[in-house]
PDB file of C-alpha atoms in Angstrom:
ATOM      1  CA  UNK Z   1      63.490  43.142-167.488  1.00  0.00           C
ATOM      2  CA  UNK Z   2      60.738  45.746-167.805  1.00  0.00           C
ATOM      3  CA  UNK Z   3      60.086  46.965-171.253  1.00  0.00           C
ATOM      4  CA  UNK Z   4      60.203  50.842-171.607  1.00  0.00           C
ATOM      5  CA  UNK Z   5      58.889  53.570-173.929  1.00  0.00           C
ATOM      6  CA  UNK Z   6      60.985  56.686-174.721  1.00  0.00           C
ATOM      7  CA  UNK Z   7      59.597  59.749-176.468  1.00  0.00           C
ATOM      8  CA  UNK Z   8      60.879  63.222-177.191  1.00  0.00           C
ATOM      9  CA  UNK Z   9      58.839  65.809-175.398  1.00  0.00           C
ATOM     10  CA  UNK Z  10      58.762  69.626-175.490  1.00  0.00           C
ATOM     11  CA  UNK Z  11      58.620  71.535-172.132  1.00  0.00           C
ATOM     12  CA  UNK Z  12      57.516  75.137-171.988  1.00  0.00           C
ATOM     13  CA  UNK Z  13      59.974  77.221-170.034  1.00  0.00           C
ATOM     14  CA  UNK Z  14      60.202  81.034-169.071  1.00  0.00           C
ATOM     15  CA  UNK Z  15      62.765  81.514-172.027  1.00  0.00           C
ATOM     16  CA  UNK Z  16      61.365  79.129-174.813  1.00  0.00           C
ATOM     17  CA  UNK Z  17      60.861  75.334-175.261  1.00  0.00           C
ATOM     18  CA  UNK Z  18      63.225  72.731-173.865  1.00  0.00           C
ATOM     19  CA  UNK Z  19      63.321  69.486-175.818  1.00  0.00           C
ATOM     20  CA  UNK Z  20      63.791  66.506-173.533  1.00  0.00           C
ATOM     21  CA  UNK Z  21      63.698  62.563-173.524  1.00  0.00           C
ATOM     22  CA  UNK Z  22      61.049  61.126-171.466  1.00  0.00           C
ATOM     23  CA  UNK Z  23      61.091  57.389-170.657  1.00  0.00           C
ATOM     24  CA  UNK Z  24      58.918  55.227-168.556  1.00  0.00           C
ATOM     25  CA  UNK Z  25      57.797  51.535-167.981  1.00  0.00           C
ATOM     26  CA  UNK Z  26      55.559  50.492-170.893  1.00  0.00           C
ATOM     27  CA  UNK Z  27      52.677  49.712-168.623  1.00  0.00           C
ATOM     28  CA  UNK Z  28      52.147  53.459-168.364  1.00  0.00           C
ATOM     29  CA  UNK Z  29      51.341  53.339-164.558  1.00  0.00           C
ATOM     30  CA  UNK Z  30      52.380  56.358-162.573  1.00  0.00           C
ATOM     31  CA  UNK Z  31      55.872  55.862-161.379  1.00  0.00           C
ATOM     32  CA  UNK Z  32      58.268  57.838-159.081  1.00  0.00           C
ATOM     33  CA  UNK Z  33      60.045  60.423-161.135  1.00  0.00           C
ATOM     34  CA  UNK Z  34      63.850  61.039-161.585  1.00  0.00           C
ATOM     35  CA  UNK Z  35      65.167  64.225-163.272  1.00  0.00           C
ATOM     36  CA  UNK Z  36      68.283  63.244-164.917  1.00  0.00           C
ATOM     37  CA  UNK Z  37      70.748  65.972-165.701  1.00  0.00           C
ATOM     38  CA  UNK Z  38      73.257  65.629-168.552  1.00  0.00           C
ATOM     39  CA  UNK Z  39      77.014  66.053-168.842  1.00  0.00           C
ATOM     40  CA  UNK Z  40      78.702  68.890-170.779  1.00  0.00           C
ATOM     41  CA  UNK Z  41      78.508  66.689-173.957  1.00  0.00           C
ATOM     42  CA  UNK Z  42      74.833  66.905-174.111  1.00  0.00           C
ATOM     43  CA  UNK Z  43      71.796  64.785-174.477  1.00  0.00           C
ATOM     44  CA  UNK Z  44      72.723  61.814-176.862  1.00  0.00           C
ATOM     45  CA  UNK Z  45      72.382  57.989-177.263  1.00  0.00           C
ATOM     46  CA  UNK Z  46      74.563  57.006-174.193  1.00  0.00           C
ATOM     47  CA  UNK Z  47      72.518  59.116-171.858  1.00  0.00           C
ATOM     48  CA  UNK Z  48      69.352  57.984-173.265  1.00  0.00           C
ATOM     49  CA  UNK Z  49      70.408  54.324-172.761  1.00  0.00           C
ATOM     50  CA  UNK Z  50      71.270  55.293-169.094  1.00  0.00           C
ATOM     51  CA  UNK Z  51      67.717  56.734-168.691  1.00  0.00           C
ATOM     52  CA  UNK Z  52      66.340  53.645-170.219  1.00  0.00           C
ATOM     53  CA  UNK Z  53      68.159  51.658-167.488  1.00  0.00           C
ATOM     54  CA  UNK Z  54      66.670  53.736-164.806  1.00  0.00           C
ATOM     55  CA  UNK Z  55      63.063  53.276-166.341  1.00  0.00           C
ATOM     56  CA  UNK Z  56      63.586  49.556-166.560  1.00  0.00           C
ATOM     57  CA  UNK Z  57      64.075  49.750-162.682  1.00  0.00           C
ATOM     58  CA  UNK Z  58      60.651  51.137-162.413  1.00  0.00           C
ATOM     59  CA  UNK Z  59      60.974  55.028-162.806  1.00  0.00           C
ATOM     60  CA  UNK Z  60      59.564  57.572-165.092  1.00  0.00           C
ATOM     61  CA  UNK Z  61      62.764  59.488-166.256  1.00  0.00           C
ATOM     62  CA  UNK Z  62      63.033  62.985-167.766  1.00  0.00           C
ATOM     63  CA  UNK Z  63      66.356  63.893-169.540  1.00  0.00           C
ATOM     64  CA  UNK Z  64      66.115  67.529-170.644  1.00  0.00           C
ATOM     65  CA  UNK Z  65      68.210  69.313-173.057  1.00  0.00           C
ATOM     66  CA  UNK Z  66      69.700  71.950-170.809  1.00  0.00           C
ATOM     67  CA  UNK Z  67      71.255  73.725-173.515  1.00  0.00           C
ATOM     68  CA  UNK Z  68      68.061  74.302-175.504  1.00  0.00           C
ATOM     69  CA  UNK Z  69      68.608  77.929-175.718  1.00  0.00           C
ATOM     70  CA  UNK Z  70      71.264  77.130-178.143  1.00  0.00           C
ATOM     71  CA  UNK Z  71      69.190  74.773-180.211  1.00  0.00           C
ATOM     72  CA  UNK Z  72      67.545  71.375-180.141  1.00  0.00           C
ATOM     73  CA  UNK Z  73      69.444  68.139-179.895  1.00  0.00           C
ATOM     74  CA  UNK Z  74      72.197  67.648-181.040  1.00  0.00           C
ATOM     75  CA  UNK Z  75      73.463  70.946-179.852  1.00  0.00           C
ATOM     76  CA  UNK Z  76      77.048  69.988-180.692  1.00  0.00           C
ATOM     77  CA  UNK Z  77      78.542  68.391-183.716  1.00  0.00           C
ATOM     78  CA  UNK Z  78      80.351  65.444-181.999  1.00  0.00           C
ATOM     79  CA  UNK Z  79      81.380  62.001-183.075  1.00  0.00           C
ATOM     80  CA  UNK Z  80      79.872  58.794-181.627  1.00  0.00           C
ATOM     81  CA  UNK Z  81      82.976  58.438-179.639  1.00  0.00           C
ATOM     82  CA  UNK Z  82      83.910  61.667-178.023  1.00  0.00           C
ATOM     83  CA  UNK Z  83      87.661  62.150-177.380  1.00  0.00           C
ATOM     84  CA  UNK Z  84      88.370  65.823-176.638  1.00  0.00           C
ATOM     85  CA  UNK Z  85      92.115  65.163-176.514  1.00  0.00           C
ATOM     86  CA  UNK Z  86      91.921  64.085-180.121  1.00  0.00           C
ATOM     87  CA  UNK Z  87      89.779  67.145-181.185  1.00  0.00           C
ATOM     88  CA  UNK Z  88      90.662  70.370-179.713  1.00  0.00           C
ATOM     89  CA  UNK Z  89      87.573  71.805-181.147  1.00  0.00           C
ATOM     90  CA  UNK Z  90      85.325  69.909-178.929  1.00  0.00           C
ATOM     91  CA  UNK Z  91      85.566  72.172-175.962  1.00  0.00           C
ATOM     92  CA  UNK Z  92      85.637  75.337-178.199  1.00  0.00           C
ATOM     93  CA  UNK Z  93      82.066  74.394-179.061  1.00  0.00           C
ATOM     94  CA  UNK Z  94      81.042  73.574-175.461  1.00  0.00           C
ATOM     95  CA  UNK Z  95      82.669  75.771-173.066  1.00  0.00           C
ATOM     96  CA  UNK Z  96      80.722  79.081-174.288  1.00  0.00           C
ATOM     97  CA  UNK Z  97      77.322  77.270-173.959  1.00  0.00           C
ATOM     98  CA  UNK Z  98      78.254  75.804-170.505  1.00  0.00           C
ATOM     99  CA  UNK Z  99      79.203  79.327-169.230  1.00  0.00           C
ATOM    100  CA  UNK Z 100      76.062  80.979-170.606  1.00  0.00           C
ATOM    101  CA  UNK Z 101      73.741  78.486-168.412  1.00  0.00           C
ATOM    102  CA  UNK Z 102      74.040  80.333-165.156  1.00  0.00           C
ATOM    103  CA  UNK Z 103      72.893  78.870-162.051  1.00  0.00           C
ATOM    104  CA  UNK Z 104      69.955  81.428-162.204  1.00  0.00           C
ATOM    105  CA  UNK Z 105      68.951  80.288-165.577  1.00  0.00           C
ATOM    106  CA  UNK Z 106      69.328  76.749-164.781  1.00  0.00           C
ATOM    107  CA  UNK Z 107      67.057  76.808-161.821  1.00  0.00           C
ATOM    108  CA  UNK Z 108      64.644  78.726-163.652  1.00  0.00           C
ATOM    109  CA  UNK Z 109      64.511  75.824-165.958  1.00  0.00           C
ATOM    110  CA  UNK Z 110      64.506  73.275-163.221  1.00  0.00           C
ATOM    111  CA  UNK Z 111      61.089  74.901-162.103  1.00  0.00           C
ATOM    112  CA  UNK Z 112      59.803  73.988-165.615  1.00  0.00           C
ATOM    113  CA  UNK Z 113      61.028  70.477-165.489  1.00  0.00           C
ATOM    114  CA  UNK Z 114      59.490  69.835-162.059  1.00  0.00           C
ATOM    115  CA  UNK Z 115      56.094  71.400-163.159  1.00  0.00           C
ATOM    116  CA  UNK Z 116      56.290  69.125-166.283  1.00  0.00           C
ATOM    117  CA  UNK Z 117      56.763  65.948-163.981  1.00  0.00           C
ATOM    118  CA  UNK Z 118      54.102  67.130-161.556  1.00  0.00           C
ATOM    119  CA  UNK Z 119      51.457  67.490-164.393  1.00  0.00           C
ATOM    120  CA  UNK Z 120      52.373  64.078-165.961  1.00  0.00           C
ATOM    121  CA  UNK Z 121      50.135  61.198-165.837  1.00  0.00           C
ATOM    122  CA  UNK Z 122      53.089  58.876-165.867  1.00  0.00           C
ATOM    123  CA  UNK Z 123      54.536  60.425-162.654  1.00  0.00           C
ATOM    124  CA  UNK Z 124      53.352  59.313-159.123  1.00  0.00           C
ATOM    125  CA  UNK Z 125      52.225  61.921-156.586  1.00  0.00           C
ATOM    126  CA  UNK Z 126      54.922  63.230-154.365  1.00  0.00           C
ATOM    127  CA  UNK Z 127      58.373  64.489-154.529  1.00  0.00           C
ATOM    128  CA  UNK Z 128      61.077  63.461-157.150  1.00  0.00           C
ATOM    129  CA  UNK Z 129      64.695  62.316-157.298  1.00  0.00           C
ATOM    130  CA  UNK Z 130      67.410  64.219-159.347  1.00  0.00           C
ATOM    131  CA  UNK Z 131      70.632  62.671-160.568  1.00  0.00           C
ATOM    132  CA  UNK Z 132      73.427  64.251-162.637  1.00  0.00           C
ATOM    133  CA  UNK Z 133      76.827  63.627-164.375  1.00  0.00           C
ATOM    134  CA  UNK Z 134      79.750  65.942-164.497  1.00  0.00           C
ATOM    135  CA  UNK Z 135      78.035  69.438-164.660  1.00  0.00           C
ATOM    136  CA  UNK Z 136      74.732  67.598-164.092  1.00  0.00           C
ATOM    137  CA  UNK Z 137      75.743  66.876-160.507  1.00  0.00           C
ATOM    138  CA  UNK Z 138      75.875  70.519-159.857  1.00  0.00           C
ATOM    139  CA  UNK Z 139      72.541  71.100-161.187  1.00  0.00           C
ATOM    140  CA  UNK Z 140      71.100  68.158-159.170  1.00  0.00           C
ATOM    141  CA  UNK Z 141      72.301  69.692-155.986  1.00  0.00           C
ATOM    142  CA  UNK Z 142      71.063  73.018-156.918  1.00  0.00           C
ATOM    143  CA  UNK Z 143      67.680  71.930-157.942  1.00  0.00           C
ATOM    144  CA  UNK Z 144      67.424  70.163-154.429  1.00  0.00           C
ATOM    145  CA  UNK Z 145      68.420  73.412-152.670  1.00  0.00           C
ATOM    146  CA  UNK Z 146      66.153  75.618-154.927  1.00  0.00           C
ATOM    147  CA  UNK Z 147      63.059  73.315-154.680  1.00  0.00           C
ATOM    148  CA  UNK Z 148      63.427  71.388-151.446  1.00  0.00           C
ATOM    149  CA  UNK Z 149      59.691  70.620-151.221  1.00  0.00           C
ATOM    150  CA  UNK Z 150      59.907  68.969-154.556  1.00  0.00           C
ATOM    151  CA  UNK Z 151      63.208  66.892-154.311  1.00  0.00           C
ATOM    152  CA  UNK Z 152      63.564  63.788-151.943  1.00  0.00           C
ATOM    153  CA  UNK Z 153      66.750  62.457-153.279  1.00  0.00           C
ATOM    154  CA  UNK Z 154      69.856  63.829-155.138  1.00  0.00           C
ATOM    155  CA  UNK Z 155      72.741  61.769-156.689  1.00  0.00           C
ATOM    156  CA  UNK Z 156      75.716  63.185-158.439  1.00  0.00           C
ATOM    157  CA  UNK Z 157      78.527  61.302-160.153  1.00  0.00           C
ATOM    158  CA  UNK Z 158      81.936  62.615-161.249  1.00  0.00           C
ATOM    159  CA  UNK Z 159      80.781  66.191-160.490  1.00  0.00           C
ATOM    160  CA  UNK Z 160      83.202  69.219-160.964  1.00  0.00           C
ATOM    161  CA  UNK Z 161      83.286  72.456-159.157  1.00  0.00           C
ATOM    162  CA  UNK Z 162      80.905  71.239-156.409  1.00  0.00           C
ATOM    163  CA  UNK Z 163      82.383  73.423-153.678  1.00  0.00           C
ATOM    164  CA  UNK Z 164      84.356  76.276-155.102  1.00  0.00           C
ATOM    165  CA  UNK Z 165      85.105  79.574-153.336  1.00  0.00           C
ATOM    166  CA  UNK Z 166      82.761  81.515-155.803  1.00  0.00           C
ATOM    167  CA  UNK Z 167      79.482  83.006-154.249  1.00  0.00           C
ATOM    168  CA  UNK Z 168      77.252  80.845-156.312  1.00  0.00           C
ATOM    169  CA  UNK Z 169      79.025  77.503-155.529  1.00  0.00           C
ATOM    170  CA  UNK Z 170      76.631  74.574-155.351  1.00  0.00           C
ATOM    171  CA  UNK Z 171      77.663  73.557-151.845  1.00  0.00           C
ATOM    172  CA  UNK Z 172      76.250  76.826-150.475  1.00  0.00           C
ATOM    173  CA  UNK Z 173      72.488  75.580-150.935  1.00  0.00           C
ATOM    174  CA  UNK Z 174      73.212  72.803-148.414  1.00  0.00           C
ATOM    175  CA  UNK Z 175      71.328  74.585-145.583  1.00  0.00           C
ATOM    176  CA  UNK Z 176      68.023  74.346-147.900  1.00  0.00           C
ATOM    177  CA  UNK Z 177      68.431  70.786-148.755  1.00  0.00           C
ATOM    178  CA  UNK Z 178      65.966  68.387-147.321  1.00  0.00           C
ATOM    179  CA  UNK Z 179      66.710  65.455-149.641  1.00  0.00           C
ATOM    180  CA  UNK Z 180      69.133  62.578-149.003  1.00  0.00           C
ATOM    181  CA  UNK Z 181      72.245  63.053-150.851  1.00  0.00           C
ATOM    182  CA  UNK Z 182      74.702  60.738-152.535  1.00  0.00           C
ATOM    183  CA  UNK Z 183      77.947  61.739-154.498  1.00  0.00           C
ATOM    184  CA  UNK Z 184      80.301  59.394-156.126  1.00  0.00           C
ATOM    185  CA  UNK Z 185      83.527  61.347-156.842  1.00  0.00           C
ATOM    186  CA  UNK Z 186      86.272  60.419-159.017  1.00  0.00           C
ATOM    187  CA  UNK Z 187      89.671  60.466-157.447  1.00  0.00           C
ATOM    188  CA  UNK Z 188      91.473  61.293-160.693  1.00  0.00           C
ATOM    189  CA  UNK Z 189      89.377  64.545-161.276  1.00  0.00           C
ATOM    190  CA  UNK Z 190      91.280  67.880-161.640  1.00  0.00           C
ATOM    191  CA  UNK Z 191      87.729  69.679-161.487  1.00  0.00           C
ATOM    192  CA  UNK Z 192      87.125  68.356-157.876  1.00  0.00           C
ATOM    193  CA  UNK Z 193      90.186  68.554-155.869  1.00  0.00           C
ATOM    194  CA  UNK Z 194      90.542  67.240-152.433  1.00  0.00           C
ATOM    195  CA  UNK Z 195      89.862  70.527-150.814  1.00  0.00           C
ATOM    196  CA  UNK Z 196      86.481  70.769-152.673  1.00  0.00           C
ATOM    197  CA  UNK Z 197      85.546  67.264-151.638  1.00  0.00           C
ATOM    198  CA  UNK Z 198      86.261  68.261-147.976  1.00  0.00           C
ATOM    199  CA  UNK Z 199      84.304  71.636-148.215  1.00  0.00           C
ATOM    200  CA  UNK Z 200      81.305  69.790-149.706  1.00  0.00           C
ATOM    201  CA  UNK Z 201      81.424  67.201-146.957  1.00  0.00           C
ATOM    202  CA  UNK Z 202      81.619  69.780-144.290  1.00  0.00           C
ATOM    203  CA  UNK Z 203      78.759  71.933-145.627  1.00  0.00           C
ATOM    204  CA  UNK Z 204      76.442  68.728-145.943  1.00  0.00           C
ATOM    205  CA  UNK Z 205      77.334  67.805-142.447  1.00  0.00           C
ATOM    206  CA  UNK Z 206      76.896  71.175-140.916  1.00  0.00           C
ATOM    207  CA  UNK Z 207      73.734  71.608-142.530  1.00  0.00           C
ATOM    208  CA  UNK Z 208      72.479  67.998-141.142  1.00  0.00           C
ATOM    209  CA  UNK Z 209      71.824  66.711-144.627  1.00  0.00           C
ATOM    210  CA  UNK Z 210      71.571  63.046-144.594  1.00  0.00           C
ATOM    211  CA  UNK Z 211      74.317  62.271-147.018  1.00  0.00           C
ATOM    212  CA  UNK Z 212      77.114  59.879-148.182  1.00  0.00           C
ATOM    213  CA  UNK Z 213      80.115  60.851-150.312  1.00  0.00           C
ATOM    214  CA  UNK Z 214      82.353  58.281-151.767  1.00  0.00           C
ATOM    215  CA  UNK Z 215      85.568  58.667-153.712  1.00  0.00           C
ATOM    216  CA  UNK Z 216      85.849  55.996-156.496  1.00  0.00           C
ATOM    217  CA  UNK Z 217      89.544  54.997-156.465  1.00  0.00           C
ATOM    218  CA  UNK Z 218      91.108  55.079-159.771  1.00  0.00           C
ATOM    219  CA  UNK Z 219      88.111  56.616-161.662  1.00  0.00           C
ATOM    220  CA  UNK Z 220      88.497  59.636-163.787  1.00  0.00           C
ATOM    221  CA  UNK Z 221      86.053  62.560-164.465  1.00  0.00           C
ATOM    222  CA  UNK Z 222      83.561  61.104-166.645  1.00  0.00           C
ATOM    223  CA  UNK Z 223      83.677  57.449-165.604  1.00  0.00           C
ATOM    224  CA  UNK Z 224      80.102  56.756-166.359  1.00  0.00           C
ATOM    225  CA  UNK Z 225      80.326  57.932-169.939  1.00  0.00           C
ATOM    226  CA  UNK Z 226      80.945  54.768-172.118  1.00  0.00           C
ATOM    227  CA  UNK Z 227      81.204  57.021-175.262  1.00  0.00           C
ATOM    228  CA  UNK Z 228      84.443  58.724-173.884  1.00  0.00           C
ATOM    229  CA  UNK Z 229      87.998  57.652-172.895  1.00  0.00           C
ATOM    230  CA  UNK Z 230      87.236  58.223-169.297  1.00  0.00           C
ATOM    231  CA  UNK Z 231      84.802  55.288-169.050  1.00  0.00           C
ATOM    232  CA  UNK Z 232      85.259  52.848-166.223  1.00  0.00           C
ATOM    233  CA  UNK Z 233      83.084  49.865-166.344  1.00  0.00           C
ATOM    234  CA  UNK Z 234      83.717  48.967-162.685  1.00  0.00           C
ATOM    235  CA  UNK Z 235      83.059  52.406-161.564  1.00  0.00           C
ATOM    236  CA  UNK Z 236      80.022  52.516-163.762  1.00  0.00           C
ATOM    237  CA  UNK Z 237      78.263  49.442-162.304  1.00  0.00           C
ATOM    238  CA  UNK Z 238      79.206  50.843-158.857  1.00  0.00           C
ATOM    239  CA  UNK Z 239      77.487  53.986-159.646  1.00  0.00           C
ATOM    240  CA  UNK Z 240      74.304  52.017-160.632  1.00  0.00           C
ATOM    241  CA  UNK Z 241      74.289  50.097-157.320  1.00  0.00           C
ATOM    242  CA  UNK Z 242      74.555  53.314-155.407  1.00  0.00           C
ATOM    243  CA  UNK Z 243      71.927  55.214-157.344  1.00  0.00           C
ATOM    244  CA  UNK Z 244      69.310  52.362-157.378  1.00  0.00           C
ATOM    245  CA  UNK Z 245      69.940  51.818-153.490  1.00  0.00           C
ATOM    246  CA  UNK Z 246      69.174  55.509-153.087  1.00  0.00           C
ATOM    247  CA  UNK Z 247      66.084  55.474-155.173  1.00  0.00           C
ATOM    248  CA  UNK Z 248      64.739  52.412-153.268  1.00  0.00           C
ATOM    249  CA  UNK Z 249      65.195  53.937-150.037  1.00  0.00           C
ATOM    250  CA  UNK Z 250      63.486  57.096-151.134  1.00  0.00           C
ATOM    251  CA  UNK Z 251      60.533  55.573-153.000  1.00  0.00           C
TER     252      UNK Z 251
END
């Protein structure tokens, strides 16, 4: 297993400074980069451990605090084990912050994250990959459609609201995506009903995007998050297989 080094970095954006977790193999050679988008609960130890695992596989990984406008990490006062059903205040903290991060703001930030990676001596020349979880799956797809020349691979897991009927729905960027795309949906996920899964599939197919969308049977929204009740070990390991396969094909 490759030893990795992780540090906190500050990334200048058009609206301030985003704190982020940057982790890379310890030899400090330039490696392909992965822009890792958080879920709604924010940048925290479990997500850092996931970024570490990606770095162990040979990648430089940037995990930004996408809620930086609301403060540095930790943005929310959450327990080590996050169970919103047991604490109704959880979503009261998070929802206003999520809603304030519009696609326009998020993609302005994406440009800053991609510039940071392009300038880093720890990142190999060429395009990057994006991966995201829950709301991060939306951000990963939007980034690929907004910056198609910079993103060669997109992965999203238990993403919600990926193909709504709203004018800013993520699936509407499909025609601009040049990356290979993989989605691992949860079949027990009210935030991504079957009609949205179908709409996303149809949009990617119509745009000629090389992609694969799979539904993880029995998995719930948040199945990769070991610090929540939604965690599913089997689905979690399946997601790693799919993600690493995608990255190996890309890089």
